């Protein structure tokens, strides 16, 4: 070989990406166990090594002992005065009832006038991609005054401010924590900014018309293309001084103000300086955060207070480092740290996904819905699992009938996954039970399932498992074929058990399992890929070519 091909700086092995076969050399006094899969020993697959013996997912590279961060005891969405308690509050409500009627009248009148003026300001305006003409903006001052009257009707007679808004030319983007529906009303009056809002708000009576006048940037948080379009619009409008400044609530939902939850990156990707603003609602008897309280109830409580306190503090600008080349995540973290320090609170890894989990648990009448939050910002970042998928997994977990503390035992696990007690199902449960206490939490179930899903070989294993079950190449699986495949892992399934498992895979309930049914089911129930491990590895060398037996 040429000497220049092998210098000290070059690797000894070529940097290709071909799969490597790892051979275990055994001493003659300790002959190796056979790894072949024979009919009378269907679970020999899991006996080729210590990990395989206990971990039914090692064949796709999912190692047990995966990291499950400890569950936080903080509930960032809980309103701390959800009900009326104490003699003082009841007496105050009775005294304020006539005042509440007058406030409700002022609220309705202000909303109506603001709506009509906004309709007039928008009438005949077609070119909404360009800045609103000056005369229309001047007309919107009437609506802004109406917004201040609405704040007055809610009991915010005066609002304490610290600091000042920076010039739009210096800070084209403003970010604020989000505690109540009062926040956007205040900023509409104070700054008249362009806001980023959910598409669902457009159809709200009165409110939808007013936010359209703010040249709103709509976003569907569950659509990647919509999020990308929103970021481009933020860049476009922030770059031109002809548009109003852009206001974002990077938490993406309201919290109770006692913590900051994780930030979305939309405000930080453009790389412009941002001005953080923090909003506080000091209280003694009435927590004004939206949280888990119905809107009508929260409004009633606001109408029946003598006065509601609100403080707004404009913080110094936070600039990106190195001429906008700073990573958006680091920029968001620095800004979050500045805001959390000013609020004197912690910033957690919760996100809107946790609010969805909380709402799902509450809808299912769970005794303590907050135990089902999983700090979804960490889950999405580390495991690449969407919030909607997490909600689906929570639905499965709740069908296991968790106890009041949110724990599920083995029998509930089996019932929801349509399995029977056997060696494999015990190993599947043991894989999730990282604490080895005989019970699992939702966070363990979620992280364990996501850990399997993120394995590079998972998708390929699903495809090969379907091909292995589809004996005649007809592109669907019948009951007997599923039974033949699964019986290698779980022998002696009775008719009810196999039909229960078949109904799980038959997503569209047409009496047969299509390829889409099969893969959709395994994505929803990723633990079930272990059922097909013997079938996969029994096929032999063709699977080895796909690197599915790296760990043997």
XYZ file of C-alpha atoms in Angstrom:
552
model
C 0.000 0.000 0.000
C 1.110 3.548 -0.632
C 2.682 5.135 2.382
C 0.761 8.370 1.961
C -2.499 6.467 2.420
C -1.626 5.633 6.014
C -0.341 8.623 7.935
C -0.719 8.976 11.685
C -3.589 11.403 11.140
C -5.637 9.043 8.960
C -7.992 6.443 10.435
C -6.991 2.805 10.135
C -10.450 1.835 8.923
C -12.147 3.524 5.954
C -14.862 6.007 6.965
C -17.683 4.149 5.259
C -21.123 3.573 6.691
C -21.453 -0.149 6.087
C -22.870 -2.152 8.979
C -20.334 -3.904 11.181
C -20.819 -7.384 12.574
C -19.661 -7.782 16.159
C -18.609 -11.314 17.060
C -18.368 -12.551 20.622
C -15.524 -15.004 21.172
C -16.284 -17.515 23.909
C -13.867 -19.557 25.954
C -13.913 -23.317 25.197
C -14.923 -24.029 28.751
C -18.012 -21.867 28.335
C -19.641 -22.706 25.016
C -21.896 -20.013 23.575
C -25.625 -20.307 23.688
C -27.265 -20.754 20.331
C -28.914 -17.634 18.919
C -30.886 -19.535 16.324
C -34.632 -19.378 16.667
C -36.243 -22.781 16.668
C -39.881 -23.701 16.925
C -39.607 -25.132 20.416
C -37.727 -22.131 21.793
C -39.405 -19.005 20.394
C -37.734 -16.565 22.794
C -34.132 -17.637 22.193
C -33.682 -14.217 20.598
C -33.615 -12.569 24.018
C -31.080 -14.986 25.464
C -28.042 -14.166 23.353
C -26.664 -11.750 25.916
C -27.475 -10.143 29.226
C -29.183 -7.092 27.729
C -31.139 -9.082 25.160
C -32.276 -11.425 27.896
C -33.989 -8.547 29.730
C -34.579 -5.955 27.009
C -37.022 -6.927 24.243
C -36.113 -3.827 22.212
C -32.348 -4.291 22.036
C -32.660 -5.722 18.527
C -33.471 -2.237 17.165
C -30.825 -0.554 19.331
C -33.120 0.717 22.110
C -31.117 0.181 25.276
C -32.812 0.047 28.646
C -31.882 2.420 31.433
C -32.926 5.415 29.302
C -33.063 8.804 31.000
C -36.368 9.845 32.548
C -35.936 13.219 34.305
C -37.690 13.517 37.633
C -41.191 14.934 37.457
C -41.570 18.559 38.488
C -43.919 19.357 41.350
C -44.687 22.739 39.769
C -47.991 23.265 37.978
C -47.441 26.415 35.905
C -51.096 26.562 34.793
C -52.919 26.258 38.120
C -54.962 29.224 39.257
C -54.557 29.426 43.033
C -58.032 30.825 43.759
C -60.273 28.780 41.442
C -63.253 29.068 43.779
C -64.697 31.775 46.003
C -63.525 31.180 49.556
C -63.804 33.132 52.787
C -66.369 35.502 54.223
C -64.487 38.566 52.994
C -64.722 37.470 49.330
C -68.449 36.679 49.556
C -69.249 40.013 51.249
C -67.160 41.874 48.672
C -68.983 40.158 45.803
C -72.390 41.050 47.241
C -71.348 44.678 47.712
C -69.875 44.874 44.212
C -72.818 43.308 42.365
C -74.395 46.690 41.438
C -70.920 47.911 40.463
C -70.450 44.776 38.377
C -73.618 45.568 36.420
C -72.302 49.052 35.607
C -68.915 47.623 34.657
C -70.549 45.054 32.387
C -72.449 47.844 30.654
C -69.225 49.837 30.173
C -67.486 46.723 28.856
C -70.231 45.992 26.320
C -70.472 49.600 25.169
C -66.690 49.944 24.768
C -66.458 46.666 22.855
C -69.295 47.674 20.523
C -67.853 51.131 19.779
C -64.372 49.694 19.246
C -65.746 47.015 16.935
C -67.715 49.506 14.811
C -64.772 51.908 14.510
C -62.485 49.031 13.574
C -64.938 47.906 10.887
C -64.869 51.458 9.532
C -61.048 51.545 9.606
C -60.865 48.240 7.694
C -63.609 49.082 5.189
C -62.295 49.107 1.638
C -58.737 48.215 2.660
C -57.592 45.528 0.254
C -53.800 45.643 0.341
C -53.270 44.040 3.743
C -49.736 42.881 2.883
C -48.523 46.472 3.170
C -48.609 48.781 6.216
C -51.969 50.222 7.213
C -52.419 53.768 5.839
C -51.898 56.583 8.331
C -55.501 57.790 8.360
C -56.735 54.302 9.200
C -54.204 54.078 12.049
C -55.446 57.398 13.425
C -58.995 56.066 13.350
C -57.833 53.033 15.334
C -56.950 55.392 18.203
C -60.669 55.369 19.043
C -60.525 51.580 19.413
C -57.399 51.868 21.532
C -59.214 54.265 23.899
C -62.061 51.742 24.015
C -59.514 49.083 25.008
C -58.441 51.253 27.949
C -62.101 51.615 28.927
C -62.420 47.816 28.857
C -59.446 47.541 31.205
C -61.132 50.099 33.469
C -64.348 48.044 33.464
C -62.362 45.002 34.614
C -61.130 46.961 37.632
C -57.728 48.098 36.305
C -58.295 51.747 37.197
C -54.593 52.489 37.183
C -51.703 50.398 35.899
C -48.239 50.744 37.353
C -45.477 51.015 34.746
C -41.713 50.830 35.066
C -39.335 51.679 32.261
C -40.361 52.812 28.814
C -40.919 51.137 25.450
C -37.830 51.421 23.283
C -38.105 53.118 19.913
C -39.457 50.884 17.205
C -36.331 51.517 15.115
C -34.160 50.109 17.937
C -36.328 47.211 19.112
C -38.691 46.016 16.367
C -39.722 42.953 18.406
C -41.281 42.940 21.879
C -41.646 39.751 23.946
C -43.714 39.398 27.102
C -44.757 36.746 29.575
C -48.400 35.729 29.235
C -50.613 35.459 32.310
C -54.112 36.573 31.337
C -56.311 37.683 28.466
C -55.763 41.162 29.938
C -52.162 41.212 28.578
C -53.024 41.610 24.873
C -55.719 44.199 25.662
C -53.132 46.304 27.497
C -50.539 46.008 24.713
C -53.163 46.833 22.091
C -53.864 50.076 23.933
C -50.243 50.844 24.806
C -48.330 49.869 21.643
C -50.855 48.926 18.918
C -48.410 46.243 17.707
C -48.606 43.529 15.102
C -49.214 40.291 16.977
C -48.711 36.616 16.252
C -51.912 34.737 16.984
C -53.551 31.361 16.535
C -55.718 31.040 13.440
C -58.654 30.068 15.673
C -58.823 33.626 17.066
C -59.850 35.014 13.688
C -63.354 33.570 14.012
C -63.988 34.985 17.509
C -66.862 37.530 17.559
C -65.687 41.153 17.776
C -62.138 40.142 18.779
C -61.342 38.608 15.378
C -62.118 41.889 13.605
C -59.999 43.949 16.014
C -56.906 41.736 15.779
C -57.141 41.827 11.976
C -56.662 45.595 12.265
C -53.382 44.850 14.054
C -52.145 43.179 10.840
C -51.979 39.923 12.732
C -49.625 37.112 11.714
C -51.624 33.896 11.946
C -49.963 30.615 12.815
C -51.071 27.027 13.225
C -48.723 25.763 15.926
C -49.104 22.155 14.715
C -48.177 22.886 11.089
C -44.492 23.162 10.207
C -45.234 25.109 7.015
C -47.457 27.542 8.935
C -44.746 28.115 11.543
C -42.164 28.705 8.822
C -44.475 31.199 7.093
C -45.037 33.007 10.409
C -41.273 33.363 10.984
C -40.863 34.800 7.487
C -43.650 37.293 8.171
C -42.058 38.293 11.487
C -38.788 38.933 9.630
C -40.527 40.921 6.909
C -42.523 43.151 9.241
C -39.749 43.612 11.801
C -37.352 44.708 9.054
C -39.541 47.626 7.942
C -40.165 50.664 10.127
C -43.390 51.248 8.197
C -45.006 48.370 10.116
C -45.780 48.510 13.838
C -43.438 46.652 16.158
C -44.113 42.922 16.470
C -45.370 41.583 19.801
C -44.989 37.911 20.719
C -45.799 35.867 23.814
C -43.008 33.291 23.396
C -44.457 30.955 26.027
C -47.232 30.211 23.542
C -49.953 30.067 26.211
C -50.852 31.591 29.551
C -49.244 30.508 32.810
C -50.044 31.499 36.388
C -47.146 33.975 36.512
C -45.273 32.037 39.199
C -42.875 30.553 36.637
C -41.818 31.147 33.065
C -42.376 28.170 30.810
C -40.166 27.363 27.825
C -39.976 29.814 24.927
C -40.886 29.170 21.331
C -38.194 30.464 18.964
C -40.261 32.524 16.506
C -39.287 35.863 18.079
C -35.586 35.008 18.081
C -34.964 33.388 14.704
C -34.992 36.737 12.809
C -32.014 37.889 14.889
C -33.266 41.402 15.711
C -32.882 43.053 19.139
C -35.876 42.342 21.357
C -37.293 44.286 24.270
C -38.521 41.993 27.058
C -41.572 43.135 28.998
C -42.822 41.487 32.176
C -46.383 41.654 33.471
C -47.362 41.013 37.085
C -50.785 40.783 38.731
C -50.205 41.195 42.506
C -53.089 39.858 44.587
C -54.135 38.755 48.042
C -57.557 37.150 47.606
C -58.050 36.747 43.838
C -55.563 35.194 41.405
C -56.176 36.865 38.035
C -54.249 34.315 35.957
C -56.326 32.478 33.380
C -55.008 29.013 34.143
C -57.647 26.326 34.578
C -60.532 28.735 35.216
C -63.401 29.247 32.767
C -63.350 32.636 31.026
C -66.870 33.636 32.162
C -66.026 32.853 35.795
C -62.783 34.814 35.614
C -64.568 37.822 34.127
C -67.230 37.703 36.855
C -64.562 37.644 39.564
C -62.826 40.634 37.943
C -66.083 42.598 37.757
C -66.722 41.994 41.462
C -63.389 43.278 42.820
C -62.912 46.784 44.189
C -59.686 47.082 42.204
C -57.384 44.730 40.302
C -53.655 45.351 40.345
C -51.416 45.177 37.300
C -47.752 46.050 36.894
C -45.871 46.312 33.599
C -42.090 46.609 33.444
C -40.132 47.336 30.266
C -36.707 45.741 30.555
C -33.473 46.718 28.766
C -32.973 45.428 25.238
C -31.493 41.996 24.644
C -29.366 41.924 21.503
C -28.146 38.892 19.570
C -24.406 38.329 19.622
C -22.100 38.575 16.642
C -24.249 40.481 14.182
C -27.335 38.237 14.367
C -25.343 35.009 14.003
C -26.191 33.800 17.496
C -28.112 30.547 17.704
C -31.838 31.295 18.153
C -32.134 28.802 21.005
C -29.319 30.484 22.946
C -30.799 33.909 22.219
C -34.173 32.720 23.576
C -32.517 31.233 26.665
C -30.673 34.480 27.428
C -33.881 36.476 27.056
C -35.783 34.004 29.221
C -33.116 34.254 31.905
C -33.392 38.063 31.906
C -37.184 37.903 32.262
C -37.141 35.156 34.901
C -34.600 37.099 36.949
C -36.698 40.265 36.781
C -39.804 38.298 37.823
C -37.789 36.414 40.458
C -39.175 33.083 39.247
C -37.768 29.906 37.711
C -38.067 28.934 34.059
C -39.281 25.384 33.507
C -39.366 22.991 30.537
C -43.153 23.039 30.352
C -44.818 24.116 27.118
C -48.228 24.341 25.484
C -47.995 20.571 25.026
C -48.202 20.214 28.812
C -51.334 22.341 28.842
C -52.825 19.941 26.272
C -51.921 16.977 28.503
C -53.390 18.735 31.528
C -56.621 19.473 29.660
C -56.871 15.867 28.446
C -56.416 14.506 31.985
C -58.968 16.968 33.374
C -61.421 16.014 30.631
C -61.008 12.374 31.701
C -61.919 13.345 35.294
C -58.535 12.423 36.742
C -58.185 13.257 40.410
C -54.848 15.043 39.967
C -54.448 16.108 36.309
C -51.127 17.898 36.905
C -49.245 14.590 37.437
C -49.653 13.869 33.716
C -47.579 16.836 32.592
C -44.240 15.734 31.154
C -42.279 18.977 30.569
C -42.911 18.676 26.872
C -40.272 21.193 25.801
C -37.621 18.707 26.939
C -39.485 15.756 25.404
C -39.843 17.500 22.047
C -36.212 18.627 22.013
C -34.581 15.404 23.209
C -36.935 12.799 21.744
C -38.503 14.636 18.773
C -42.037 13.713 19.813
C -44.898 16.001 18.802
C -47.359 17.286 21.380
C -50.276 15.684 19.516
C -48.540 12.289 19.690
C -48.020 12.784 23.426
C -51.744 13.434 23.870
C -52.488 10.190 21.987
C -50.145 8.330 24.322
C -51.835 9.885 27.331
C -55.161 8.580 26.054
C -53.640 5.077 25.954
C -52.156 5.500 29.422
C -55.458 6.684 30.895
C -57.118 3.544 29.509
C -54.778 1.607 31.854
C -56.810 3.004 34.794
C -54.073 4.822 36.750
C -54.527 5.336 40.476
C -54.963 8.709 42.176
C -51.191 9.258 42.136
C -50.946 8.573 38.402
C -49.350 5.103 38.672
C -50.295 2.098 36.534
C -49.720 -1.513 37.542
C -48.944 -4.510 35.345
C -52.529 -5.733 34.880
C -53.709 -2.306 33.663
C -50.764 -2.154 31.272
C -51.729 -5.543 29.800
C -55.398 -4.659 29.415
C -54.749 -1.446 27.459
C -52.151 -3.036 25.159
C -54.236 -6.219 24.608
C -51.502 -8.492 25.915
C -51.494 -11.510 28.226
C -49.173 -12.220 31.144
C -46.034 -13.873 29.801
C -42.282 -13.478 29.762
C -42.302 -10.964 26.911
C -45.028 -8.722 28.360
C -43.175 -8.703 31.687
C -40.016 -7.566 29.894
C -41.946 -4.861 28.037
C -43.360 -3.574 31.320
C -39.944 -3.855 32.976
C -38.413 -1.778 30.156
C -40.772 1.118 31.055
C -40.523 0.556 34.823
C -37.119 2.221 35.161
C -37.506 2.502 38.949
C -38.248 -1.247 39.213
C -41.113 -0.724 41.659
C -43.782 -2.651 39.760
C -45.613 0.531 38.722
C -45.109 3.071 35.949
C -45.939 6.756 35.507
C -47.139 8.471 32.368
C -43.814 10.247 31.964
C -41.988 6.900 32.023
C -44.441 5.436 29.512
C -44.106 8.487 27.263
C -40.309 8.689 27.373
C -39.901 4.915 26.959
C -42.229 4.851 23.950
C -40.517 7.882 22.414
C -37.125 6.269 23.034
C -38.209 3.317 20.887
C -39.756 5.547 18.223
C -36.604 7.587 17.732
C -34.403 4.565 16.981
C -33.184 4.745 13.365
C -34.105 1.084 12.833
C -37.676 1.417 14.105
C -39.289 2.410 10.824
C -37.398 -0.267 8.906
C -38.351 -2.869 11.494
C -42.030 -1.934 11.049
C -41.795 -2.346 7.276
C -40.042 -5.702 7.547
C -42.448 -6.931 10.209
C -45.372 -6.188 7.908
C -43.680 -7.979 5.015
C -42.978 -10.953 7.273
C -46.625 -11.217 8.319
C -48.003 -10.705 4.798
C -47.241 -14.207 3.613
C -48.645 -13.987 0.068
C -47.600 -10.433 -0.804
C -51.213 -9.232 -1.008
C -50.383 -6.020 0.957
C -52.633 -6.776 3.915
C -52.623 -9.103 6.917
C -55.424 -11.421 8.023
C -56.159 -12.674 11.522
C -54.435 -16.033 11.077
C -51.295 -14.409 9.685
C -51.065 -12.048 12.658
C -51.576 -14.980 15.020
C -48.829 -17.007 13.327
C -46.375 -14.092 13.643
C -47.214 -13.123 17.229
C -47.322 -16.716 18.508
C -43.538 -16.831 18.142
C -43.371 -14.248 20.936
C -46.542 -15.015 22.891
C -47.569 -18.646 22.415
C -51.002 -20.108 23.159
C -53.071 -17.004 22.451
C -56.774 -17.831 22.587
C -59.337 -16.563 20.078
C -60.423 -13.550 22.168
C -56.835 -12.482 22.780
C -55.821 -12.609 19.112
C -58.993 -10.799 18.038
C -58.320 -8.087 20.628
C -54.798 -7.642 19.266
C -56.063 -7.727 15.677
C -58.621 -4.966 16.387
C -55.780 -2.822 17.744
C -53.883 -3.095 14.441
C -56.984 -2.868 12.221
C -57.136 0.922 12.531
C -59.907 1.459 9.974
C -61.897 -1.593 11.147
C -62.270 -3.106 7.672
C -61.416 -6.656 8.746
C -57.835 -6.647 7.523
C -54.626 -4.857 8.423
C -53.208 -2.720 5.617
C -49.633 -1.473 5.581
C -50.799 1.966 6.746
C -52.860 0.369 9.530
C -49.888 -1.677 10.674
C -47.358 1.161 10.743
C -49.855 3.645 12.251
C -50.599 1.200 15.050
C -46.905 0.648 15.787
C -46.310 4.397 15.859
C -49.169 4.722 18.355
C -48.132 1.578 20.279
C -44.359 1.382 19.660
C -43.902 -1.200 22.430
C -45.633 -3.733 20.170
C -42.641 -3.895 17.831
C -41.220 -6.410 20.321
C -43.970 -8.851 19.306
C -42.343 -9.217 15.898
C -38.692 -9.520 16.946
C -38.593 -13.343 16.578
C -40.292 -13.079 13.193
C -37.753 -10.497 12.031
C -34.641 -12.280 13.192
C -35.914 -15.681 12.052
C -35.716 -14.393 8.475
C -31.946 -14.600 8.561
C -29.190 -12.864 6.688
C -31.379 -10.432 4.746
C -32.190 -8.721 8.017
C -28.543 -8.680 8.964
C -27.927 -6.670 5.822
C -30.271 -4.040 7.221
C -28.224 -3.836 10.466
C -31.062 -5.216 12.586
C -28.764 -7.709 14.323
C -25.941 -5.341 15.240
C -26.328 -6.155 18.932
C -26.283 -9.951 18.567
